[in-house]
XYZ file of C-alpha atoms in Angstrom:
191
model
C 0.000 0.000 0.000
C 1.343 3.524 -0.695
C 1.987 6.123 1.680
C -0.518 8.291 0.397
C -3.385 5.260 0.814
C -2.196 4.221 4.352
C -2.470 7.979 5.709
C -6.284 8.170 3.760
C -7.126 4.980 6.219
C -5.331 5.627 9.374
C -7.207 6.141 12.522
C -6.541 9.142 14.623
C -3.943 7.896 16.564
C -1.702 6.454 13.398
C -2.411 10.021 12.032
C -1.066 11.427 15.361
C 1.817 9.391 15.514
C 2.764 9.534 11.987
C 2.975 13.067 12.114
C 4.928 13.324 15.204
C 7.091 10.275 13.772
C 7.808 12.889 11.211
C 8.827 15.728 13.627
C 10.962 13.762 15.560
C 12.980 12.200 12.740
C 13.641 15.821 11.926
C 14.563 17.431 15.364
C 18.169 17.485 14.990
C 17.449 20.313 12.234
C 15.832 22.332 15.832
C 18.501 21.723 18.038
C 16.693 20.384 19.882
C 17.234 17.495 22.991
C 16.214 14.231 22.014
C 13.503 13.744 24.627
C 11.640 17.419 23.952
C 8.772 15.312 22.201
C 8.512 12.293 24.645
C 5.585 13.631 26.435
C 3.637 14.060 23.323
C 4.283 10.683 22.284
C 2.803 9.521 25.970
C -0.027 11.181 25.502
C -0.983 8.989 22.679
C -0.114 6.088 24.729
C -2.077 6.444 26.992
C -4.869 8.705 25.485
C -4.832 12.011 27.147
C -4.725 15.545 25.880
C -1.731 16.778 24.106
C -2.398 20.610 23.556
C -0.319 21.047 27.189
C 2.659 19.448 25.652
C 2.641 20.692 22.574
C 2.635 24.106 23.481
C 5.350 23.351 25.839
C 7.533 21.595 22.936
C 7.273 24.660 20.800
C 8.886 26.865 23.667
C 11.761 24.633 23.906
C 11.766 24.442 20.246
C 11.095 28.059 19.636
C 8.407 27.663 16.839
C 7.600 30.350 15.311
C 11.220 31.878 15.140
C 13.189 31.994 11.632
C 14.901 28.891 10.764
C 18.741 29.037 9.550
C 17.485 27.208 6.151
C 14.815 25.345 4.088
C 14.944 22.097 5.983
C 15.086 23.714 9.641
C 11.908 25.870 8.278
C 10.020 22.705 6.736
C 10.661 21.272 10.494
C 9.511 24.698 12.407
C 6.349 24.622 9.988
C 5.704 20.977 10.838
C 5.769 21.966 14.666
C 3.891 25.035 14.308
C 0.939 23.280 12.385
C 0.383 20.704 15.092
C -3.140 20.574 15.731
C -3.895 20.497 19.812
C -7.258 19.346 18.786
C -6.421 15.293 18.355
C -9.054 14.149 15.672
C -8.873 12.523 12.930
C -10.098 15.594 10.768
C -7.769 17.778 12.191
C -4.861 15.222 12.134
C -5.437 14.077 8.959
C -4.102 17.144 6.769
C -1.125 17.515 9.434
C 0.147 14.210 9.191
C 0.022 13.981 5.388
C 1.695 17.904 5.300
C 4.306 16.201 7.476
C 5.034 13.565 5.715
C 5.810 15.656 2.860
C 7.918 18.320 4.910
C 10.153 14.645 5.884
C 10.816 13.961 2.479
C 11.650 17.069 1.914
C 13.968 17.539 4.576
C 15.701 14.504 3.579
C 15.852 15.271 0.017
C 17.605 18.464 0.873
C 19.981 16.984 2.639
C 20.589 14.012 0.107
C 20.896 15.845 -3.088
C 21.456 12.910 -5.217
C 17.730 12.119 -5.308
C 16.673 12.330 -9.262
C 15.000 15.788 -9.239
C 12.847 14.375 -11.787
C 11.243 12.122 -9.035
C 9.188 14.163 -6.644
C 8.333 13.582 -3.259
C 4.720 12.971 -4.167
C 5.189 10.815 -7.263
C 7.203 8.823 -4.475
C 4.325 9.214 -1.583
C 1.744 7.649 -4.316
C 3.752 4.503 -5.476
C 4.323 1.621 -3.067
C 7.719 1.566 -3.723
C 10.880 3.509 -3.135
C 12.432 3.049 -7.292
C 13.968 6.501 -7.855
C 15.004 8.202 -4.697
C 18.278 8.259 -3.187
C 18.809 5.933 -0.044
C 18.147 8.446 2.658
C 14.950 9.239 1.125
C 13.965 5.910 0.649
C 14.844 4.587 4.331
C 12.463 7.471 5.290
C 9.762 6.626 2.842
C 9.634 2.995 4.639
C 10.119 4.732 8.280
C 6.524 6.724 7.247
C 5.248 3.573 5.966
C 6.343 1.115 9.059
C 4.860 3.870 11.666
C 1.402 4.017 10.208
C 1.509 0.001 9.266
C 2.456 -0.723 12.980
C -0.474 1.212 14.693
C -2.695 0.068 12.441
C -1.436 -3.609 12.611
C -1.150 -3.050 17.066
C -2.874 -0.332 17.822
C -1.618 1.565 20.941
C 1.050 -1.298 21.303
C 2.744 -0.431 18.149
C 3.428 2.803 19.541
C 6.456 1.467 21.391
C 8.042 -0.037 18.011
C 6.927 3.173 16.487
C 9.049 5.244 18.576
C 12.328 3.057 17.789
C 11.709 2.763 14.376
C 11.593 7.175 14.745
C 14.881 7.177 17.349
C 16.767 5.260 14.615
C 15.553 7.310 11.780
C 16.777 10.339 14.103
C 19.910 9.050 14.588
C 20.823 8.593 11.164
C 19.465 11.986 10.327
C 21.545 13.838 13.439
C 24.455 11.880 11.125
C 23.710 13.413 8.339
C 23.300 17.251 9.370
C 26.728 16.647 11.703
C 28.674 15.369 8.426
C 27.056 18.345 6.326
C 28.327 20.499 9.461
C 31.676 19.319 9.629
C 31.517 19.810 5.397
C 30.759 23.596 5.516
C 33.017 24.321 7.983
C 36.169 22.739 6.433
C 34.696 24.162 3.130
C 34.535 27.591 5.326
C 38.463 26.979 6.567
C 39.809 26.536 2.889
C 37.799 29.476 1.388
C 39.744 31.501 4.320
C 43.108 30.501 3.338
């Protein structure tokens, strides 16, 4: 099933976590400590409000503040859309808005995706044929979050949130190396 069908049938709390999967792949873009989003993701474990926590996560985040560059600002956006209203209508548009801001994030920092092969050409087809590999182990991250709620229900949440730790990881990987690239790019322009 594609991305774009499993998001059309997922309950509220697939659309919740999918969404926040999203976000939290993403948070080394904001800085941002590894456990800022926890509470968020135990509010959907064990069915409570999450407008509290939210609003507490953007502090720490600082939402609504400009974003050094396009990825960092897809990942503010994705934050600052959160709906504290947990439906299904109101999750529904978020979670399929942050699923695109992902890909996006990880295209921009994998360039050697075909440019030719957008992120919602990719979304629609089952598959991952045309994207570079760190788009296409987040295109199967997106895919394994909403398959495991839907497949466990709230106990897929706890599979959910490794699945999203280890897609964090190898994105806090990535923006380190592209760190570590501008500056020694930044050192030889100076000499």
């Amino acid at each position: 099933m594609s991305l774009v069908e499993l998001i059309a049938r997922a309950d509220e709390r697939a659309l919740a976590a999918g969404g926040l999967a999203c976000l939290d792949r993403c948070l080394p873009l904001l800085g941002g400590d590894d456990e800022v989003l926890r509470p968020l993701w135990a509010s959907l474990a064990d069915g409570s409000g999450w407008a509290g926590e939210l609003t507490r996560a953007r502090d720490l985040l600082g939402a609504g503040r400009p974003a050094g560059d396009e990825a960092a600002l897809l990942v503010h956006r994705m934050l600052e859309s959160a709906p504290a209203e947990r439906t299904a209508g109101a999750l529904r548009p978020w979670a399929d808005a942050c699923s695109v801001a992902s890909l996006g994030v990880h295209r921009l920092l994998d360039p050697a995706l075909d440019p030719a092969a957008g992120d919602d050409a990719l979304r629609a087809d089952a598959g991952d044929a045309g994207a570079s590999p760190l788009v296409a182990a987040e295109l199967r991250r997106q895919a394994m979050v909403l398959e495991l709620l839907a497949d466990h229900g709230a106990q897929g949440l706890r599979r959910a949130l490794e699945v999203t730790v280890e897609g964090r990881r190898v994105l806090r990987a990535v923006v380190s190396r592209r760190a570590r690239n501008t500056a020694e790019a930044g050192a030889r322009a100076g000499l």
